[in-house]
Short mmCIF file of C-alpha atoms (C1' of nucleotides) in Angstrom, two decimals:
data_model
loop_
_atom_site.label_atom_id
_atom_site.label_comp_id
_atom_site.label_asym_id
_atom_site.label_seq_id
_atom_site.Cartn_x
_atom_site.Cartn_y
_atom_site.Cartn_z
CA UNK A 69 47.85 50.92 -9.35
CA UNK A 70 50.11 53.46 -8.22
CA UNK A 71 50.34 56.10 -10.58
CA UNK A 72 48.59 57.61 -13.73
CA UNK A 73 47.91 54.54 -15.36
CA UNK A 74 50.96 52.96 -15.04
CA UNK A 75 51.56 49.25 -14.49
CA UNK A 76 53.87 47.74 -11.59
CA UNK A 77 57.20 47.00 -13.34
CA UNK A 78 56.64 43.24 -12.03
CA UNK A 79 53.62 43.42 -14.83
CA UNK A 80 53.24 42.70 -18.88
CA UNK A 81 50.90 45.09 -20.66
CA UNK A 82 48.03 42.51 -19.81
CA UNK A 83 48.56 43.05 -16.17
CA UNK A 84 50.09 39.98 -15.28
CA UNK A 85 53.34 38.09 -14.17
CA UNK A 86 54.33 37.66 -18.03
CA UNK A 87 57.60 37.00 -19.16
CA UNK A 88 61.16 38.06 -17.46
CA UNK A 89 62.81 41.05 -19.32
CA UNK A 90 62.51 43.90 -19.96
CA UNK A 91 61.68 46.05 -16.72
CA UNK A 92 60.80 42.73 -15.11
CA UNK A 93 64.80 41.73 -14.74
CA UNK A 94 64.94 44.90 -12.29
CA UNK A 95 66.57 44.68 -9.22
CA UNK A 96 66.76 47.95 -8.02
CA UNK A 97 63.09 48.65 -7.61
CA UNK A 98 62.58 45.86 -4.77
CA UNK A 99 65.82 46.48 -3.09
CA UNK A 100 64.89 50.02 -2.51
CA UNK A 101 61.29 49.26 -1.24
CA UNK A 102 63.02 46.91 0.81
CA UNK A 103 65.49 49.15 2.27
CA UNK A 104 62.75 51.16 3.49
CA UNK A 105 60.04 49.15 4.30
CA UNK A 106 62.62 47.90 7.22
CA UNK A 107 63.22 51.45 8.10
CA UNK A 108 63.00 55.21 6.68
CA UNK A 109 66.25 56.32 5.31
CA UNK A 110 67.97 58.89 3.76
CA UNK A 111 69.18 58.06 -0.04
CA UNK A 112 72.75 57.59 0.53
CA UNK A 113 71.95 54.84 3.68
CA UNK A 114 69.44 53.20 1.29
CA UNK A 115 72.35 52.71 -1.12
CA UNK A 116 74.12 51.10 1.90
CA UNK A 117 71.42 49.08 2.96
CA UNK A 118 71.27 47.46 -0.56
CA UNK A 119 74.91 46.83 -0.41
CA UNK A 120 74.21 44.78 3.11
CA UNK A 121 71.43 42.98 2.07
CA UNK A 122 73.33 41.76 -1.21
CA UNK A 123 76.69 41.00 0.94
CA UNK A 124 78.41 43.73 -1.24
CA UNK A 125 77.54 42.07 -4.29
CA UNK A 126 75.26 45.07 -5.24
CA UNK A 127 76.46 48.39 -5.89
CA UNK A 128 73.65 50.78 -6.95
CA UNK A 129 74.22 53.55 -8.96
CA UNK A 130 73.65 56.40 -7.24
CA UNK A 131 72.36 57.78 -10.44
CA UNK A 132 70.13 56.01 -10.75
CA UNK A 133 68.85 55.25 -7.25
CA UNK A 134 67.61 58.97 -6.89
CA UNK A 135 66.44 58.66 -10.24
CA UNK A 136 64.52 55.54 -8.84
CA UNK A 137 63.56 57.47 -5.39
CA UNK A 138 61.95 60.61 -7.55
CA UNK A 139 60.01 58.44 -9.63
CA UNK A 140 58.48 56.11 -6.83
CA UNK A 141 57.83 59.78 -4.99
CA UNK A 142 55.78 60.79 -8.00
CA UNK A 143 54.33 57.20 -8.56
CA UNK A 144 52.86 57.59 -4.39
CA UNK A 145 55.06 54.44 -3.71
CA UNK A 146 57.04 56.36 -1.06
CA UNK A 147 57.51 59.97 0.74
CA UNK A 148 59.95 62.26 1.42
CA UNK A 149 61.05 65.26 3.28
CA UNK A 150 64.33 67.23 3.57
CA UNK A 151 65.66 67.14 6.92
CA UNK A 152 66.40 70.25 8.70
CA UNK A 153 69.51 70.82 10.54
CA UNK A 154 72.14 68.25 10.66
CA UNK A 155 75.49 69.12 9.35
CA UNK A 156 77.07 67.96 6.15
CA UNK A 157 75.01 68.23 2.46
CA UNK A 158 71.20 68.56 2.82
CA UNK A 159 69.60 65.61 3.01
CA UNK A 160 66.14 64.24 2.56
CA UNK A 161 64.52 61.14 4.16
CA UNK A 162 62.43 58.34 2.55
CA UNK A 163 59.60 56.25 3.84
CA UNK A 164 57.13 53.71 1.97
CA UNK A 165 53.66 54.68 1.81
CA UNK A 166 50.86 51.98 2.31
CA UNK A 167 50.99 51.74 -1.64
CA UNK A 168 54.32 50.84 -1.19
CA UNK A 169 54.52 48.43 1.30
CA UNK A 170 51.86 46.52 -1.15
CA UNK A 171 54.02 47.05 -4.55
CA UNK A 172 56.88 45.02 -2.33
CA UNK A 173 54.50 42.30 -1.81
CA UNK A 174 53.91 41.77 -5.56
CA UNK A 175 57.51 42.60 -5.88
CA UNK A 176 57.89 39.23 -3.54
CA UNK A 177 56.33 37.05 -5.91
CA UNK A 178 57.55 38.05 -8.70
CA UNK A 179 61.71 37.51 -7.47
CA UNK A 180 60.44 34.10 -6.34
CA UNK A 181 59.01 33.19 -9.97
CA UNK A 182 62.39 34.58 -11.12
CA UNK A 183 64.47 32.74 -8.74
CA UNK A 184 62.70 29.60 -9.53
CA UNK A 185 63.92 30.35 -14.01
CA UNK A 186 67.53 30.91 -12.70
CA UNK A 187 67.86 27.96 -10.79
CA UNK A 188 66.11 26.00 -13.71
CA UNK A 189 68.60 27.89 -16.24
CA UNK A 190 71.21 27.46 -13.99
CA UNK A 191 71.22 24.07 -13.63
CA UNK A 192 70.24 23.15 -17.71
CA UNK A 193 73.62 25.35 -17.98
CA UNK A 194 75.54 23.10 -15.67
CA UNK A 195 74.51 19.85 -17.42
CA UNK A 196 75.64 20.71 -20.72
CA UNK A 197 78.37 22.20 -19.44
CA UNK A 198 79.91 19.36 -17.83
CA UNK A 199 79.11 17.07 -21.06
CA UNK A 200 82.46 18.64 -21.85
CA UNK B 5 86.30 37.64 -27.00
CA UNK B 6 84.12 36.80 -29.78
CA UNK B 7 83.33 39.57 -32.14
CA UNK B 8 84.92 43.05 -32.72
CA UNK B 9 86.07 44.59 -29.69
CA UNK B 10 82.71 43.86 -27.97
CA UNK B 11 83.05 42.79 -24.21
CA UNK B 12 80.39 39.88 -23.29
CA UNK B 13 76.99 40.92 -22.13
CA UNK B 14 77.70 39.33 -19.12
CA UNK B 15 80.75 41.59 -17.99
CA UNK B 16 80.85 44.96 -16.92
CA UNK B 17 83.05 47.94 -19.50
CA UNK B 18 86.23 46.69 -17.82
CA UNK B 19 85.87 43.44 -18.42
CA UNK B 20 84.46 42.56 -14.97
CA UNK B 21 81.70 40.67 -13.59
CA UNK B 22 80.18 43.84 -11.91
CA UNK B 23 76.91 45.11 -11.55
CA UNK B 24 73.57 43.31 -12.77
CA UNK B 25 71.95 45.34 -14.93
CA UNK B 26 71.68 46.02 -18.62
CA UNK B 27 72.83 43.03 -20.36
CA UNK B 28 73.81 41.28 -16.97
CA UNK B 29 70.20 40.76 -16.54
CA UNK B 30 70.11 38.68 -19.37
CA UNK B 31 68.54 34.97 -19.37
CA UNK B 32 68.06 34.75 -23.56
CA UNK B 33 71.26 34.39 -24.62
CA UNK B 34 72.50 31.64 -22.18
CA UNK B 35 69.67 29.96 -22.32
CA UNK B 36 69.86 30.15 -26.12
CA UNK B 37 73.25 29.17 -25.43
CA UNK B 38 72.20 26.11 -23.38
CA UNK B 39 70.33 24.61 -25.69
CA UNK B 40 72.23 25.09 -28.75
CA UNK B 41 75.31 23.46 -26.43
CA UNK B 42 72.87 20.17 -25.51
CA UNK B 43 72.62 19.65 -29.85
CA UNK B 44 72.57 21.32 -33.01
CA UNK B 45 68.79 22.55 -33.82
CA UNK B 46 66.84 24.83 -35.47
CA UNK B 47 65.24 28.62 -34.26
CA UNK B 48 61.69 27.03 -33.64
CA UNK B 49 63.42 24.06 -31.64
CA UNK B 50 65.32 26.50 -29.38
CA UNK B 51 61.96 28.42 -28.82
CA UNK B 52 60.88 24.87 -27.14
CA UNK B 53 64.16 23.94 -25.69
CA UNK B 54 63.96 26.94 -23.68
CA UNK B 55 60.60 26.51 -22.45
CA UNK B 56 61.44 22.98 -21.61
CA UNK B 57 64.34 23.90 -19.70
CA UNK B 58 62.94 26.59 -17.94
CA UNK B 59 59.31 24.20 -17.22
CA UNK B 60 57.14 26.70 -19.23
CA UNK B 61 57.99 29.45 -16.74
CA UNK B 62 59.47 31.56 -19.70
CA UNK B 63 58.38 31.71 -23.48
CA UNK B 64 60.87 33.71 -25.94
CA UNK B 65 59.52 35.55 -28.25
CA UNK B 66 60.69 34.80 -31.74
CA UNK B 67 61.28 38.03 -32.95
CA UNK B 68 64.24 38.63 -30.24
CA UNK B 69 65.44 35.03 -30.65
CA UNK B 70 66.17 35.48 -34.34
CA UNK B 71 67.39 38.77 -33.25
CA UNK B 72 69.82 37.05 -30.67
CA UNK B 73 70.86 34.13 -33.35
CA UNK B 74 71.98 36.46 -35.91
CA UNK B 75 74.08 38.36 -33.93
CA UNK B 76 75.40 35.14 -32.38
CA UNK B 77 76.44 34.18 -35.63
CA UNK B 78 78.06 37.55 -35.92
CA UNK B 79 79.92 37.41 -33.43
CA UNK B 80 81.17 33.47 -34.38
CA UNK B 81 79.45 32.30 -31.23
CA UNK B 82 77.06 30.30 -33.55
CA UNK B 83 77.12 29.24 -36.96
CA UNK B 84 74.13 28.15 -38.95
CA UNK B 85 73.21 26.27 -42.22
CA UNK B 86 69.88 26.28 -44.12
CA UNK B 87 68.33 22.81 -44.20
CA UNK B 88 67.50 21.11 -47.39
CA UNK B 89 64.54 19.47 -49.04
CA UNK B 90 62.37 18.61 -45.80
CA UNK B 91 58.48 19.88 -46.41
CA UNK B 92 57.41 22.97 -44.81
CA UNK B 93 58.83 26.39 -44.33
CA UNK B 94 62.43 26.57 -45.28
CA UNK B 95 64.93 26.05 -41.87
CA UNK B 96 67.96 26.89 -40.59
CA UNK B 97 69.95 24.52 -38.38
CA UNK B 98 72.32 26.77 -35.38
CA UNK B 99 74.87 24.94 -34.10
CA UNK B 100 77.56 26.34 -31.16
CA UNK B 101 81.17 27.48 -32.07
CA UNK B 102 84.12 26.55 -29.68
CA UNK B 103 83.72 30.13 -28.23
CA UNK B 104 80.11 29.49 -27.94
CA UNK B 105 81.32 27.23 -25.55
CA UNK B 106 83.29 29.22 -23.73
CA UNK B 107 80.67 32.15 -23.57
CA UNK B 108 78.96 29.42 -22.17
CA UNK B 109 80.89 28.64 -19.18
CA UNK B 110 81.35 32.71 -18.57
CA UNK B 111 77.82 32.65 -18.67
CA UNK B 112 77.42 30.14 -15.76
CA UNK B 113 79.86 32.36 -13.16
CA UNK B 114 77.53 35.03 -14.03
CA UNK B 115 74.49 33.24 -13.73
CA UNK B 116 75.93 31.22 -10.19
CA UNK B 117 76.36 35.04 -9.25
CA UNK B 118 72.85 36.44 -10.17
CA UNK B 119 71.22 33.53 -8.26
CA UNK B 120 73.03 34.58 -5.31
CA UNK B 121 71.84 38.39 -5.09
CA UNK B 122 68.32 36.96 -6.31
CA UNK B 123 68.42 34.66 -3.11
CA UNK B 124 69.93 37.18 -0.79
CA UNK B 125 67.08 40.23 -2.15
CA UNK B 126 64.21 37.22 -1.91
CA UNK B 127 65.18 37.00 1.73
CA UNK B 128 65.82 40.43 2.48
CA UNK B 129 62.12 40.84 1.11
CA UNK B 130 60.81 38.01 3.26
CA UNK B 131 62.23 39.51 5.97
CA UNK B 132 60.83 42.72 5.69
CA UNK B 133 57.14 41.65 4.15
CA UNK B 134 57.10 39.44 7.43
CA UNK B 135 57.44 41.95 10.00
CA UNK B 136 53.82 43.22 8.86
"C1'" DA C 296 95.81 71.95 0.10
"C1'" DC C 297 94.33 67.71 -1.43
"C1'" DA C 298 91.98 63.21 -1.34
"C1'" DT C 299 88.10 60.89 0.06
"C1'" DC C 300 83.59 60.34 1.85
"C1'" DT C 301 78.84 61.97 2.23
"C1'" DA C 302 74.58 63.63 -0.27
"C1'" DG C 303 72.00 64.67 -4.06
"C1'" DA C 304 71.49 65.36 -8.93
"C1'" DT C 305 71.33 65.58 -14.49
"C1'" DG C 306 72.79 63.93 -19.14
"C1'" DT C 307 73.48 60.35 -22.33
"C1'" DG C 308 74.07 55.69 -24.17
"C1'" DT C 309 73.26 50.67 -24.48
"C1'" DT C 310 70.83 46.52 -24.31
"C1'" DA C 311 67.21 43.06 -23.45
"C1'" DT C 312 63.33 42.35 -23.94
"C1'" DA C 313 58.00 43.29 -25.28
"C1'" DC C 314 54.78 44.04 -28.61
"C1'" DA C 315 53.30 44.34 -33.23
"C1'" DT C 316 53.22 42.69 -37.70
"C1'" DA C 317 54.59 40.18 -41.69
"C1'" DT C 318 55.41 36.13 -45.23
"C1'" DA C 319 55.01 31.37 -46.17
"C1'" DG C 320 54.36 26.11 -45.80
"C1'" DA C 321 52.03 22.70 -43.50
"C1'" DT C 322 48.10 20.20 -40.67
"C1'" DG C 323 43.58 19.78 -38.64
"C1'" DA C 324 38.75 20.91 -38.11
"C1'" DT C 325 34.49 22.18 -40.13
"C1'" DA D 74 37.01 24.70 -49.95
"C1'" DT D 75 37.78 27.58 -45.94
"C1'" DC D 76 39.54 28.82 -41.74
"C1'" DA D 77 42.28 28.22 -37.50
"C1'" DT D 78 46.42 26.79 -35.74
"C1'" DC D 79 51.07 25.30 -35.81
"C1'" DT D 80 55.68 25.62 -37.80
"C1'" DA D 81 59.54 28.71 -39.34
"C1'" DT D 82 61.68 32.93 -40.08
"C1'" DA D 83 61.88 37.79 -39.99
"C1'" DT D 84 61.59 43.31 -39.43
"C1'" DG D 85 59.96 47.54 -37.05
"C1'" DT D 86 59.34 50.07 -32.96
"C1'" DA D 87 58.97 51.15 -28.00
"C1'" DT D 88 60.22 50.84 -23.17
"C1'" DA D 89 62.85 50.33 -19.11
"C1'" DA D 90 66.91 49.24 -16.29
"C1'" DC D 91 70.70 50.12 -15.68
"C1'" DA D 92 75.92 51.90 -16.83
"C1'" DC D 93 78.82 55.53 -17.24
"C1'" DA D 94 79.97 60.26 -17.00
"C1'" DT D 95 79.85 64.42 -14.77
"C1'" DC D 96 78.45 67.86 -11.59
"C1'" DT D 97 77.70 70.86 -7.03
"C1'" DA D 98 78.45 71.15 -2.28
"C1'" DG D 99 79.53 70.04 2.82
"C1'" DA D 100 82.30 67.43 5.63
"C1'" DT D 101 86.62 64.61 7.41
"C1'" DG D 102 91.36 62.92 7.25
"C1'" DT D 103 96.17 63.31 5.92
#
DNA sequence: ACATCTAGATGTGTTATACATATAGATGAT
DNA sequence: ATCATCTATATGTATAACACATCTAGATGT
């Protein structure tokens, strides 16, 4: 597990696919490995590419998306270096590491399990709804 | 909006659907919502309801639920009534307010929404997981 | 000169769970 | 009888994912 003894956010305490909430209703976490596992990117583009890949209906928080990049850097999840040259504010570039690329696999199943409760919640929503 | 000048969990500080996090990741409260809207029942009841609508995929735990209820009822989205005689521990029957109704239908835009960004990250993930 | 974008960053607050633990009334198994 | 399990409600505490605010600094556009 990447990290001091740290479970994957995707993870209850027992180490499995548990229940939805807390830490397991994240978004940002997969978007970002996702981001990079297509390509290594500087932060700002990987706020971008998150915006693209959610037709705009994503807006990270740029807050917390280098928040997100330090601790996956200190969790082994991905690297980074500043780029030399270049004009414009320093910048640093991001790429996944092999941990990474296998924390977006579990990552996979565990949006698909959630996908699966919203369309079920969705849906028991619509029927009482349109008892009305 | 129900309650003292508290904005729904599923809108953003100006009263916008916006981002999905904090609160906007939220499946308790309309699925709490949901069943309370199908009939009137008690905490225990809504425990099951959920896990029946949701085919066992999610389990609340009771100590949020009767969290949730409470402040429901605080915020006149439920209202409850202690049941009596009836053999066993004592119970309290919830039952939804008109503007548990309407939460209700806010909650379904947001949900519709969430489903959408769930469905556009699964496949961005796909994508991506795929090209290994 | 100012607004806006790019690029990275820290501080603080809120909320939805998760996890633990508790009391109390029943039923079922041994 | 005793214990496990279910039913029914509840409080305490911890964690994590954002939201929101604010900041520095280098560019571009008006």
């Amino acid at each position: 597990m990447p990290g001091q003894g740290r479970r994957r956010r995707c993870e209850a305490a027992d180490g499995t696919h548990r229940q939805l909430g807390r830490g397991r209703g994240a978004l940002l976490e997969p978007a970002v490995l996702a981001a990079l596992a297509d390509s290594e990117a500087h932060g700002y583009d990987v706020r971008k590419s998150i915006e693209d890949m959610t037709s705009g209906l994503v807006s990270a928080d740029s807050g917390g998306l280098y928040r997100l990049l330090r601790r996956l850097e200190d969790d082994g999840v991905v690297v980074s270096t500043w780029v030399e040259g270049g004009s414009g504010p320093q910048r640093r570039e991001y790429a996944l590491t092999a941990e990474g690329r296998e924390l977006l696999a579990h990552w996979l199943d565990h949006l698909r399990e959630r996908e699966r409760v919203l369309s079920l919640l969705v849906a028991a929503v619509e029927r009482v709804v349109a008892k009305d």
